[in-house]
Coordinates of C-alpha atoms (C1' of nucleotides) in Angstrom, one line a residue:
Chain A
M1 CA 54.2 -8.4 -10.8
E2 CA 56.2 -7.5 -7.8
N3 CA 56.5 -4.0 -6.5
E4 CA 59.0 -2.0 -4.6
Q5 CA 58.0 -3.1 -1.1
F6 CA 58.1 -6.8 -2.1
E7 CA 61.6 -6.3 -3.5
Q8 CA 62.8 -4.5 -0.4
R9 CA 61.5 -7.4 1.8
R10 CA 63.0 -10.0 -0.5
A11 CA 66.4 -8.3 -0.2
K12 CA 66.1 -8.3 3.6
L13 CA 65.3 -12.0 3.5
D14 CA 68.5 -12.7 1.5
E15 CA 70.5 -10.5 3.8
L16 CA 69.3 -12.3 6.9
R17 CA 70.4 -15.6 5.3
D18 CA 73.7 -14.1 4.4
L19 CA 74.1 -13.2 8.1
G20 CA 73.5 -16.8 9.0
L21 CA 70.0 -16.1 10.4
N22 CA 67.1 -18.3 9.3
P23 CA 64.2 -16.0 8.3
F24 CA 61.9 -19.0 8.7
A25 CA 63.2 -20.5 11.9
N26 CA 61.0 -23.0 13.8
D27 CA 62.8 -23.6 17.0
F28 CA 61.0 -21.1 19.3
K29 CA 58.4 -22.3 21.7
P30 CA 56.2 -19.5 23.1
A31 CA 55.2 -20.3 26.7
H32 CA 52.6 -17.6 27.0
L33 CA 49.6 -16.0 25.2
A34 CA 49.0 -12.3 24.9
K35 CA 45.5 -12.5 26.3
D36 CA 46.4 -14.6 29.3
L37 CA 49.2 -12.3 30.3
I38 CA 47.0 -9.2 30.0
S39 CA 44.1 -10.8 32.0
K40 CA 46.5 -12.1 34.6
Y41 CA 48.8 -9.1 35.0
G42 CA 47.0 -6.2 33.2
E43 CA 45.7 -4.7 36.4
L44 CA 48.9 -4.7 38.3
S45 CA 50.6 -1.5 39.1
Q46 CA 54.0 -0.5 37.7
E47 CA 55.6 -1.5 41.1
D48 CA 53.9 -4.8 41.2
T49 CA 55.2 -5.8 37.8
E50 CA 58.7 -5.4 39.0
G51 CA 58.4 -8.5 41.1
L52 CA 57.4 -10.7 38.2
A53 CA 59.6 -13.2 36.6
D54 CA 61.7 -12.3 33.6
D55 CA 61.1 -15.3 31.4
F56 CA 57.9 -14.6 29.6
S57 CA 57.9 -15.6 26.0
L58 CA 55.4 -15.0 23.2
A59 CA 55.3 -15.4 19.5
G60 CA 53.2 -13.7 16.9
R61 CA 52.8 -11.4 13.9
V62 CA 54.1 -7.9 14.1
M63 CA 51.1 -5.6 13.7
A64 CA 52.5 -2.2 14.5
I65 CA 55.9 -0.6 15.1
R66 CA 56.7 2.8 16.6
D67 CA 60.4 3.6 16.4
F68 CA 62.0 6.2 18.7
G69 CA 65.6 5.9 17.7
K70 CA 67.2 4.2 20.6
S71 CA 64.1 2.3 21.5
L72 CA 60.9 1.1 19.9
F73 CA 57.5 -0.2 20.6
F74 CA 55.7 -2.8 18.7
H75 CA 52.6 -5.0 18.9
I76 CA 52.4 -8.6 18.1
A77 CA 49.2 -10.6 17.6
D78 CA 49.0 -14.3 18.5
R79 CA 45.9 -16.5 18.4
S80 CA 44.6 -14.9 21.6
G81 CA 45.0 -11.2 20.9
R82 CA 47.6 -8.5 20.9
I83 CA 50.3 -7.4 23.3
Q84 CA 52.9 -4.7 23.2
G85 CA 56.6 -5.3 23.1
Y86 CA 59.4 -2.8 23.9
I87 CA 62.9 -3.0 22.4
K88 CA 65.5 -0.9 24.2
K89 CA 69.0 -0.5 22.9
D90 CA 70.4 -0.7 26.5
V91 CA 68.6 -3.9 27.1
V92 CA 68.9 -6.0 24.0
G93 CA 72.3 -4.7 23.0
E94 CA 73.3 -2.5 20.1
D95 CA 73.5 -5.1 17.4
E96 CA 70.2 -6.8 18.2
H97 CA 68.5 -3.4 18.4
K98 CA 69.9 -2.4 15.1
A99 CA 68.9 -5.7 13.5
F100 CA 65.3 -5.5 14.8
K101 CA 65.0 -2.0 13.3
K102 CA 66.5 -3.1 10.0
F103 CA 64.9 -6.5 9.4
V104 CA 61.6 -6.6 11.2
D105 CA 58.7 -5.4 9.0
L106 CA 55.0 -5.2 9.7
G107 CA 53.5 -8.6 9.1
D108 CA 56.6 -10.6 10.1
F109 CA 56.5 -13.3 12.8
V110 CA 58.8 -12.9 15.7
G111 CA 59.4 -14.7 19.0
I112 CA 60.1 -12.6 22.0
K113 CA 61.3 -13.2 25.6
G114 CA 61.6 -10.7 28.4
K115 CA 60.1 -9.1 31.5
L116 CA 56.7 -7.5 31.9
F117 CA 56.3 -3.9 32.9
K118 CA 53.7 -1.1 32.8
T119 CA 54.3 1.8 30.5
R120 CA 53.5 5.4 31.5
T121 CA 50.2 5.1 29.8
G122 CA 49.4 1.9 31.8
E123 CA 49.8 -0.7 29.0
L124 CA 51.2 -4.0 30.0
T125 CA 54.3 -4.5 27.8
L126 CA 57.0 -7.0 27.4
N127 CA 60.5 -5.5 27.8
V128 CA 62.3 -7.7 25.3
T129 CA 65.6 -9.2 26.3
E130 CA 65.8 -11.6 23.4
Y131 CA 64.0 -12.0 20.1
K132 CA 64.0 -14.3 17.2
F133 CA 63.0 -14.0 13.5
L134 CA 60.4 -16.6 12.9
T135 CA 58.9 -15.8 9.5
K136 CA 59.5 -13.1 7.0
S137 CA 56.4 -11.7 5.3
L138 CA 57.2 -10.5 1.7
H139 CA 54.0 -8.5 1.3
P140 CA 53.0 -5.5 3.4
L141 CA 49.9 -5.7 5.6
P142 CA 46.7 -3.9 4.6
E143 CA 46.3 -0.4 6.1
K144 CA 46.4 -0.4 9.9
W145 CA 43.5 2.0 10.6
H146 CA 40.9 1.2 8.0
G147 CA 41.8 -2.5 7.7
L148 CA 41.0 -4.4 4.5
K149 CA 37.8 -3.2 2.8
D150 CA 37.9 -4.5 -0.7
V151 CA 35.3 -7.3 -0.5
E152 CA 36.8 -9.2 -3.4
V153 CA 40.2 -9.3 -1.7
R154 CA 38.6 -10.1 1.6
Y155 CA 37.0 -13.2 0.2
R156 CA 39.7 -14.3 -2.2
Q157 CA 42.5 -13.7 0.3
R158 CA 40.6 -14.4 3.5
Y159 CA 43.8 -14.7 5.5
L160 CA 44.4 -11.0 5.0
D161 CA 40.8 -10.3 6.1
L162 CA 41.4 -12.4 9.3
V163 CA 44.8 -10.7 10.0
S164 CA 43.6 -7.2 9.6
N165 CA 40.0 -7.3 10.6
P166 CA 39.7 -8.8 14.1
E167 CA 35.9 -8.6 14.0
I168 CA 35.8 -11.0 11.1
K169 CA 37.8 -13.5 13.0
E170 CA 35.2 -13.2 15.8
I171 CA 32.5 -14.2 13.4
F172 CA 34.2 -17.4 12.5
L173 CA 35.0 -18.2 16.1
T174 CA 31.3 -17.7 16.8
R175 CA 30.4 -20.0 14.0
S176 CA 32.7 -22.7 15.4
K177 CA 31.1 -22.2 18.8
I178 CA 27.6 -22.5 17.5
I179 CA 28.4 -25.8 15.8
K180 CA 30.0 -27.0 19.0
L181 CA 26.8 -26.0 20.9
I182 CA 24.6 -28.0 18.5
R183 CA 26.8 -31.0 18.9
G184 CA 26.8 -30.7 22.7
F185 CA 23.0 -30.3 22.7
L186 CA 22.3 -33.3 20.5
D187 CA 25.0 -35.5 22.1
E188 CA 23.4 -34.9 25.5
R189 CA 20.1 -36.2 24.1
D190 CA 21.7 -39.4 23.0
F191 CA 22.0 -38.5 19.3
V192 CA 24.7 -40.2 17.3
E193 CA 26.7 -38.1 14.9
V194 CA 27.4 -39.8 11.6
E195 CA 28.8 -39.3 8.1
T196 CA 26.9 -40.4 5.0
P197 CA 27.9 -40.2 1.4
I198 CA 28.3 -37.0 -0.5
L199 CA 28.5 -38.7 -3.9
H200 CA 25.0 -40.0 -4.6
P201 CA 23.7 -42.0 -7.6
I202 CA 20.4 -40.2 -7.2
A203 CA 19.8 -36.6 -6.0
G204 CA 17.4 -37.3 -3.3
G205 CA 15.9 -35.7 -0.1
A206 CA 15.1 -32.4 -1.7
A207 CA 14.0 -30.8 -4.9
A208 CA 17.0 -29.0 -6.3
R209 CA 19.3 -29.1 -9.2
P210 CA 22.5 -31.1 -8.4
F211 CA 26.1 -30.8 -9.4
E212 CA 26.9 -33.7 -11.7
T213 CA 30.1 -35.6 -11.6
H214 CA 31.5 -38.9 -12.8
H215 CA 33.3 -41.9 -11.4
N216 CA 35.9 -42.9 -13.9
A217 CA 36.8 -46.5 -12.8
L218 CA 33.1 -47.5 -12.6
D219 CA 32.1 -45.3 -15.5
L220 CA 29.3 -44.1 -13.3
D221 CA 27.5 -40.7 -13.3
L222 CA 27.1 -39.4 -9.8
V223 CA 25.8 -36.2 -8.2
L224 CA 26.9 -34.3 -5.1
R225 CA 24.2 -34.6 -2.5
I226 CA 21.5 -32.0 -2.3
A227 CA 20.5 -33.4 1.2
P228 CA 21.6 -36.2 3.4
E229 CA 18.0 -37.1 4.3
L230 CA 17.5 -40.5 2.6
Y231 CA 20.7 -41.9 3.9
L232 CA 20.1 -40.8 7.5
K233 CA 16.7 -42.4 7.4
R234 CA 18.2 -45.7 6.2
L235 CA 20.3 -45.5 9.4
V236 CA 17.1 -45.1 11.4
V237 CA 15.8 -48.3 9.7
G238 CA 19.0 -49.9 10.9
G239 CA 18.3 -49.0 14.5
I240 CA 20.2 -45.8 15.0
E241 CA 17.1 -44.2 16.5
R242 CA 18.6 -40.8 17.1
V243 CA 21.0 -39.7 14.4
Y244 CA 22.4 -36.5 13.0
E245 CA 24.9 -35.2 10.5
I246 CA 26.4 -31.8 10.1
G247 CA 27.8 -31.4 6.7
R248 CA 28.2 -29.8 3.4
T249 CA 25.4 -29.9 0.9
F250 CA 25.5 -28.8 -2.7
R251 CA 22.9 -27.2 -4.9
N252 CA 23.5 -26.1 -8.4
E253 CA 21.7 -22.8 -8.1
G254 CA 22.2 -19.1 -8.0
V255 CA 24.6 -17.3 -5.7
S256 CA 23.2 -14.5 -3.5
T257 CA 23.5 -13.0 0.0
Q258 CA 21.4 -15.9 1.1
H259 CA 22.8 -18.7 -1.1
N260 CA 26.1 -20.4 -1.6
P261 CA 26.4 -23.4 -3.9
E262 CA 27.9 -25.4 -1.0
F263 CA 26.4 -24.8 2.4
T264 CA 26.3 -26.5 5.7
M265 CA 23.2 -28.3 6.9
M266 CA 22.5 -30.1 10.1
E267 CA 19.9 -32.9 9.7
L268 CA 18.6 -35.0 12.6
Y269 CA 16.2 -37.9 12.9
Q270 CA 14.5 -39.0 16.1
A271 CA 12.5 -42.2 16.2
Y272 CA 9.2 -42.2 18.1
A273 CA 9.0 -38.4 17.9
T274 CA 6.6 -36.2 15.9
Y275 CA 7.1 -32.9 14.1
E276 CA 5.5 -31.2 17.1
D277 CA 8.2 -32.7 19.4
L278 CA 10.7 -31.2 17.0
M279 CA 9.2 -27.8 17.3
D280 CA 9.8 -28.0 21.1
M281 CA 13.3 -29.2 20.6
T282 CA 14.1 -26.6 18.0
E283 CA 12.9 -23.9 20.4
E284 CA 15.1 -25.3 23.1
L285 CA 18.2 -25.7 20.8
I286 CA 18.1 -22.2 19.3
C287 CA 17.3 -20.5 22.6
H288 CA 20.2 -22.4 24.1
I289 CA 22.5 -21.1 21.4
S290 CA 21.1 -17.6 21.9
H291 CA 21.8 -17.7 25.6
E292 CA 25.3 -19.0 25.1
I293 CA 26.2 -16.6 22.2
K294 CA 24.2 -13.5 23.0
N295 CA 23.5 -13.9 26.7
T296 CA 19.9 -13.1 26.0
L297 CA 16.9 -14.0 23.8
K298 CA 16.5 -10.5 22.5
F299 CA 19.0 -9.0 20.1
E300 CA 19.4 -6.9 17.1
Y301 CA 19.9 -8.2 13.6
G302 CA 20.6 -5.2 11.3
D303 CA 18.3 -2.6 12.7
V304 CA 15.6 -5.0 13.7
E305 CA 15.1 -6.5 17.1
I306 CA 14.5 -10.2 17.3
D307 CA 12.8 -11.7 20.3
M308 CA 13.2 -15.4 20.8
T309 CA 11.2 -15.7 24.0
R310 CA 9.3 -18.9 24.1
P311 CA 6.8 -20.1 23.1
W312 CA 7.3 -19.3 19.5
K313 CA 4.4 -18.4 17.2
R314 CA 2.8 -21.2 15.2
M315 CA 1.1 -20.3 12.0
D316 CA -1.2 -22.6 9.9
I317 CA -0.8 -21.9 6.2
S318 CA -4.5 -22.6 5.3
E319 CA -5.9 -20.6 8.2
S320 CA -3.6 -17.7 7.5
L321 CA -4.6 -17.6 3.8
R322 CA -8.3 -17.9 4.7
E323 CA -8.1 -15.0 7.1
E324 CA -6.2 -12.9 4.6
L325 CA -8.0 -13.8 1.4
G326 CA -11.3 -15.4 2.3
E327 CA -12.6 -19.0 2.2
K328 CA -12.8 -19.2 -1.6
I329 CA -9.0 -19.2 -2.0
L330 CA -8.8 -22.7 -0.7
S331 CA -12.2 -24.1 -1.9
D332 CA -12.1 -22.8 -5.4
D333 CA -9.0 -23.7 -7.6
K334 CA -9.9 -21.0 -10.1
E335 CA -9.7 -18.4 -7.4
L336 CA -6.4 -19.9 -6.1
F337 CA -4.6 -19.9 -9.4
K338 CA -6.0 -16.4 -10.3
K339 CA -4.5 -15.1 -7.1
A340 CA -1.2 -16.9 -7.7
D341 CA -1.0 -15.4 -11.2
S342 CA -1.7 -11.9 -9.9
L343 CA 1.4 -12.4 -7.6
G344 CA 3.5 -13.5 -10.5
I345 CA 3.8 -17.1 -9.2
D346 CA 4.8 -19.8 -11.7
H347 CA 2.6 -22.5 -10.2
K348 CA 2.3 -24.7 -13.2
G349 CA -1.2 -25.7 -12.1
I350 CA 0.2 -27.4 -9.0
R351 CA -2.2 -26.6 -6.1
G352 CA 0.3 -27.1 -3.3
K353 CA 2.9 -24.9 -5.0
A354 CA 0.3 -22.1 -5.5
I355 CA -0.8 -22.3 -1.9
T356 CA 2.7 -22.3 -0.4
E357 CA 4.0 -19.6 -2.6
I358 CA 1.0 -17.3 -2.0
F359 CA 1.6 -17.8 1.7
E360 CA 5.3 -17.0 1.3
S361 CA 4.7 -13.9 -0.8
L362 CA 2.2 -12.6 1.7
F363 CA 3.8 -13.5 5.0
E364 CA 7.4 -14.6 4.7
E365 CA 9.1 -11.2 5.2
K366 CA 6.9 -10.4 8.2
L367 CA 8.0 -13.4 10.1
I368 CA 10.8 -11.6 12.1
N369 CA 10.5 -13.4 15.5
P370 CA 10.8 -17.1 15.3
T371 CA 7.7 -18.6 13.7
F372 CA 6.8 -22.2 12.9
V373 CA 4.8 -22.4 9.7
Y374 CA 2.8 -25.7 9.3
G375 CA 0.1 -27.3 7.2
F376 CA 2.2 -27.8 4.1
P377 CA 0.3 -29.4 1.1
L378 CA 0.9 -33.0 0.4
D379 CA 2.0 -32.7 -3.2
I380 CA 5.1 -30.6 -2.4
S381 CA 6.0 -32.7 0.6
P382 CA 6.7 -36.2 -0.8
L383 CA 8.8 -37.4 2.2
A384 CA 6.5 -36.1 4.9
R385 CA 3.8 -38.0 6.8
K386 CA 0.2 -37.4 5.8
N387 CA -1.9 -35.5 8.5
E388 CA -4.4 -37.9 10.1
E389 CA -7.3 -35.5 10.0
N390 CA -6.6 -33.8 6.7
P391 CA -5.1 -36.0 4.0
E392 CA -4.3 -32.9 1.9
I393 CA -1.6 -31.7 4.2
T394 CA 1.4 -33.1 5.9
D395 CA 2.8 -33.1 9.4
R396 CA 5.5 -30.7 8.5
F397 CA 6.8 -27.3 9.6
E398 CA 9.3 -24.7 8.5
L399 CA 10.9 -22.3 10.9
Y400 CA 11.2 -18.7 9.9
I401 CA 13.4 -16.1 11.6
F402 CA 13.9 -12.6 10.1
G403 CA 11.8 -13.6 7.1
R404 CA 14.2 -16.5 6.3
E405 CA 13.7 -20.2 6.3
I406 CA 16.0 -21.6 9.0
A407 CA 14.7 -25.1 9.4
N408 CA 12.4 -27.6 7.7
A409 CA 11.1 -30.6 9.6
F410 CA 8.4 -33.2 9.4
S411 CA 7.1 -36.4 10.8
E412 CA 8.6 -38.8 8.4
L413 CA 6.6 -40.9 5.9
N414 CA 7.4 -44.5 6.9
D415 CA 4.7 -46.3 4.8
P416 CA 6.7 -47.7 1.9
V417 CA 3.6 -48.1 -0.3
D418 CA 2.6 -44.5 0.2
Q419 CA 6.2 -43.4 -0.3
K420 CA 6.4 -45.1 -3.6
E421 CA 3.1 -43.5 -4.8
R422 CA 4.4 -40.1 -3.7
F423 CA 7.6 -40.6 -5.7
E424 CA 5.4 -41.5 -8.7
N425 CA 3.3 -38.4 -8.2
Q426 CA 6.4 -36.4 -8.4
I427 CA 6.9 -37.6 -11.9
E428 CA 3.4 -36.2 -12.7
L429 CA 4.6 -32.8 -11.4
K430 CA 7.6 -33.1 -13.7
N431 CA 5.3 -33.7 -16.6
K432 CA 3.4 -30.5 -15.7
G433 CA 6.7 -28.7 -16.2
E434 CA 8.1 -28.5 -12.7
M435 CA 11.8 -28.8 -13.1
E436 CA 12.8 -29.5 -9.5
V437 CA 11.1 -32.5 -8.1
H438 CA 12.0 -35.4 -5.8
E439 CA 13.4 -38.3 -7.8
M440 CA 12.2 -41.9 -7.3
D441 CA 14.7 -43.8 -5.1
Q442 CA 13.7 -47.4 -5.2
D443 CA 16.5 -48.4 -2.9
Y444 CA 15.1 -46.1 -0.3
V445 CA 11.6 -47.5 -0.7
T446 CA 13.1 -50.9 -0.2
A447 CA 14.7 -49.7 3.1
L448 CA 11.3 -48.5 4.2
E449 CA 9.8 -51.9 3.3
H450 CA 12.0 -53.4 6.0
G451 CA 10.4 -51.0 8.5
M452 CA 11.4 -47.6 9.7
P453 CA 10.0 -46.8 13.1
P454 CA 7.8 -43.7 13.4
T455 CA 10.3 -40.9 13.2
A456 CA 10.5 -37.1 12.9
G457 CA 13.4 -35.3 11.1
E458 CA 14.6 -31.8 10.7
G459 CA 17.2 -29.9 8.7
I460 CA 18.7 -26.6 9.9
G461 CA 20.6 -24.2 7.7
I462 CA 23.7 -23.6 9.7
D463 CA 25.0 -20.7 7.7
R464 CA 21.8 -18.7 8.0
L465 CA 21.7 -19.5 11.7
V466 CA 25.2 -18.2 12.1
M467 CA 24.3 -15.1 10.1
L468 CA 21.6 -14.4 12.6
F469 CA 23.8 -14.7 15.6
T470 CA 26.7 -12.8 14.2
N471 CA 24.6 -10.0 12.7
S472 CA 26.0 -10.8 9.2
P473 CA 24.0 -9.4 6.2
S474 CA 25.5 -11.8 3.7
I475 CA 26.1 -15.6 3.8
R476 CA 29.6 -14.8 2.4
E477 CA 30.5 -13.2 5.7
V478 CA 30.0 -16.6 7.5
I479 CA 31.7 -18.8 5.0
F480 CA 35.5 -18.6 4.9
F481 CA 35.8 -19.0 1.1
P482 CA 32.5 -18.2 -0.5
H483 CA 32.0 -19.2 -4.1
L484 CA 33.5 -16.6 -6.5
R485 CA 34.3 -16.8 -10.2
P486 CA 37.9 -18.0 -10.4
Chain B
rG1 C1' 20.0 -15.0 -16.0
rA2 C1' 18.1 -9.3 -15.8
rG3 C1' 18.7 -4.1 -13.8
rC4 C1' 21.7 -0.5 -11.2
rC5 C1' 26.6 0.7 -9.1
rG6 C1' 31.8 0.0 -8.7
rU7 C1' 37.2 -1.1 -10.4
rU8 C1' 43.0 5.0 -9.6
rA9 C1' 50.1 3.5 -5.5
rG10 C1' 50.9 -2.4 -1.2
rC11 C1' 46.2 -0.5 1.8
rU12 C1' 42.1 3.4 2.5
rC13 C1' 40.4 7.0 -0.7
rA14 C1' 40.4 12.0 -3.6
rG15 C1' 40.5 13.4 -8.7
rU16 C1' 34.4 15.8 -14.9
rA17 C1' 33.8 22.6 -18.7
rG18 C1' 38.6 16.0 -21.6
rG19 C1' 45.0 19.1 -21.0
rU20 C1' 48.9 12.2 -19.9
rA21 C1' 47.6 11.9 -11.6
rG22 C1' 47.0 13.4 -5.6
rA23 C1' 46.4 12.7 0.0
rG24 C1' 46.8 9.6 4.5
rC25 C1' 48.8 5.0 6.0
rA26 C1' 52.7 1.5 4.5
rA27 C1' 57.9 1.8 2.3
rC28 C1' 63.0 4.2 1.9
rU29 C1' 66.9 8.0 4.2
rG30 C1' 67.7 10.9 8.5
rC31 C1' 66.4 12.9 13.9
rC32 C1' 64.1 11.2 18.4
rU33 C1' 65.0 6.0 25.0
rU34 C1' 57.5 5.3 27.6
rU35 C1' 54.8 5.4 22.2
rU36 C1' 50.1 3.5 20.7
rA37 C1' 46.5 6.1 14.0
rA38 C1' 53.6 8.5 17.8
rG39 C1' 56.0 13.1 15.8
rC40 C1' 59.4 16.0 12.5
rA41 C1' 62.3 16.6 7.7
rG42 C1' 63.3 14.5 3.0
rU43 C1' 62.7 10.5 -1.1
rG44 C1' 60.8 6.7 -4.2
rG45 C1' 56.5 4.2 -5.8
rG46 C1' 51.0 4.3 -10.8
rC47 C1' 49.8 -0.2 -18.5
rC48 C1' 44.0 5.1 -13.6
rG49 C1' 40.5 -3.3 -14.4
rC50 C1' 41.2 -5.1 -20.0
rA51 C1' 40.3 -4.1 -25.3
rG52 C1' 38.6 -0.9 -28.9
rG53 C1' 36.4 4.0 -30.4
rU54 C1' 35.7 9.5 -30.5
rU55 C1' 39.4 13.5 -30.0
rC56 C1' 45.1 17.4 -31.5
rG57 C1' 44.7 15.2 -26.6
rA58 C1' 41.0 10.3 -22.4
rA59 C1' 41.5 8.2 -15.4
rU60 C1' 37.5 11.5 -17.2
rC61 C1' 33.1 10.7 -23.0
rC62 C1' 31.2 6.1 -26.0
rU63 C1' 31.1 0.6 -27.0
rG64 C1' 32.5 -4.3 -25.7
rC65 C1' 34.7 -7.7 -22.1
rA66 C1' 36.4 -9.3 -17.1
rC67 C1' 35.8 -9.3 -11.9
rG68 C1' 33.0 -7.6 -7.7
rG69 C1' 28.7 -5.4 -4.9
rC70 C1' 23.4 -4.5 -4.3
rU71 C1' 18.3 -5.6 -6.0
rC72 C1' 15.2 -9.2 -8.4
rA73 C1' 14.0 -14.6 -9.7
rC74 C1' 14.9 -20.0 -7.2
rC75 C1' 16.1 -22.1 -2.8
rA76 C1' 18.4 -23.6 2.8

RNA sequence: GAGCCGUUAGCUCAGUAGGUAGAGCAACUGCCUUUUAAGCAGUGGGCCGCAGGUUCGAAUCCUGCACGGCUCACCA
């Protein structure tokens, strides 16, 4: 498999060992970071740098080398950024100079010590007095100018992507920051972060096909969770009145720019709150993130501007359909299903499904700025509280941004008798041919029978949120190792 | 799962009247003590994704397969 360059590096590694030098030494402690030195001393003049100490030390991966015979320049990258180093024969000595030229390749890790100075071109540079081989890289780095482009290699060998494409690293740092902001926001509001099981006996909390697995010792079929919902609400029953979980969720469905079989969801539950309270809190949370990440509420996603200025638009499904299609669409089932058929919707005679999907096909992609859609039909919302005025709909909303569903929330159904009936109705839908329905979870009903205080809950798709704030066109750009065929 | 597109050196890419491969970077050998996509001279490096087929001859045309991308369907 190995090529010429690999063999050359392999030979250098052996030669280093023969010389008594450890090519994988781990006894160098860098005291400084590239970025810190540049922000601290980058503006000094050449003269000012002369007064600085001579014991700066850094470690990192060699990203560029420019050899001038008796001296050479190189850049190393550490976790903070890049800084230039300078090796001069007169300074490090003839043998060390020669060894650096001979043994240090692009991609290797080195530790360097020395004195800072400004080059003629004004770049802060470490004039190396001592250096140390830290790790030999046996493969060459991707091309320095174009970086790594091959998407397959980028995903399969993400480390190469991170090394050679700094903007990719930024995306993931932003992802981490967003999750930290969410935690901070909720912690401040007295929410408790918890972990609930990923292995479930019943795929509950959503309507989706699960991954199936098996517990050998118990000889028990299990599924990977499709939502943490029912467990989090059991915790509300137990008195954890404000609770959230950020975690991986698994759905056995197609892969696309918007879907990965495992994705990250944040779910929260707040006792004594309604779905309307959660609309307000969602606005606050996402605007908070926008301020922190983007410094503004208006930013570009692709070539479209998104304006997050509050208050966000709220759209009633029935009202919107009535305005667009006339009164009969809701009063006359024949009219409704005819329209659904004409849009190619596979409604299976389920009213709620027809209504929701007609709405989505007509409006979804137009919902660029954040929009709360509410008024979801009862039969497709089996865990949501019935609306007090209109028993056909639930107190539920979905948040759309850039035509994508970002969040789903509702006032929770806490009436155990109603909940049981709803589960039973799901079985009817299944009989109509709907494959993805909520499964009966008697244990959850029992929990409700012990009393869950009035509660509102919400799930937010973290990956999609990160896509939005990092201007990423595909979910694969915000997941380190997206699902690919092995 | 369907349609369209892609797969050539370590990387980024060229390469069709079908005549067994090129550039830049990287590498190797030299020269060069303030460069930054350093420069100059020279050298090496390729089952052209895999397997068949057509042909005197295939990176190039045809078929199948693998992997990837985009669009569509379902969803968050």
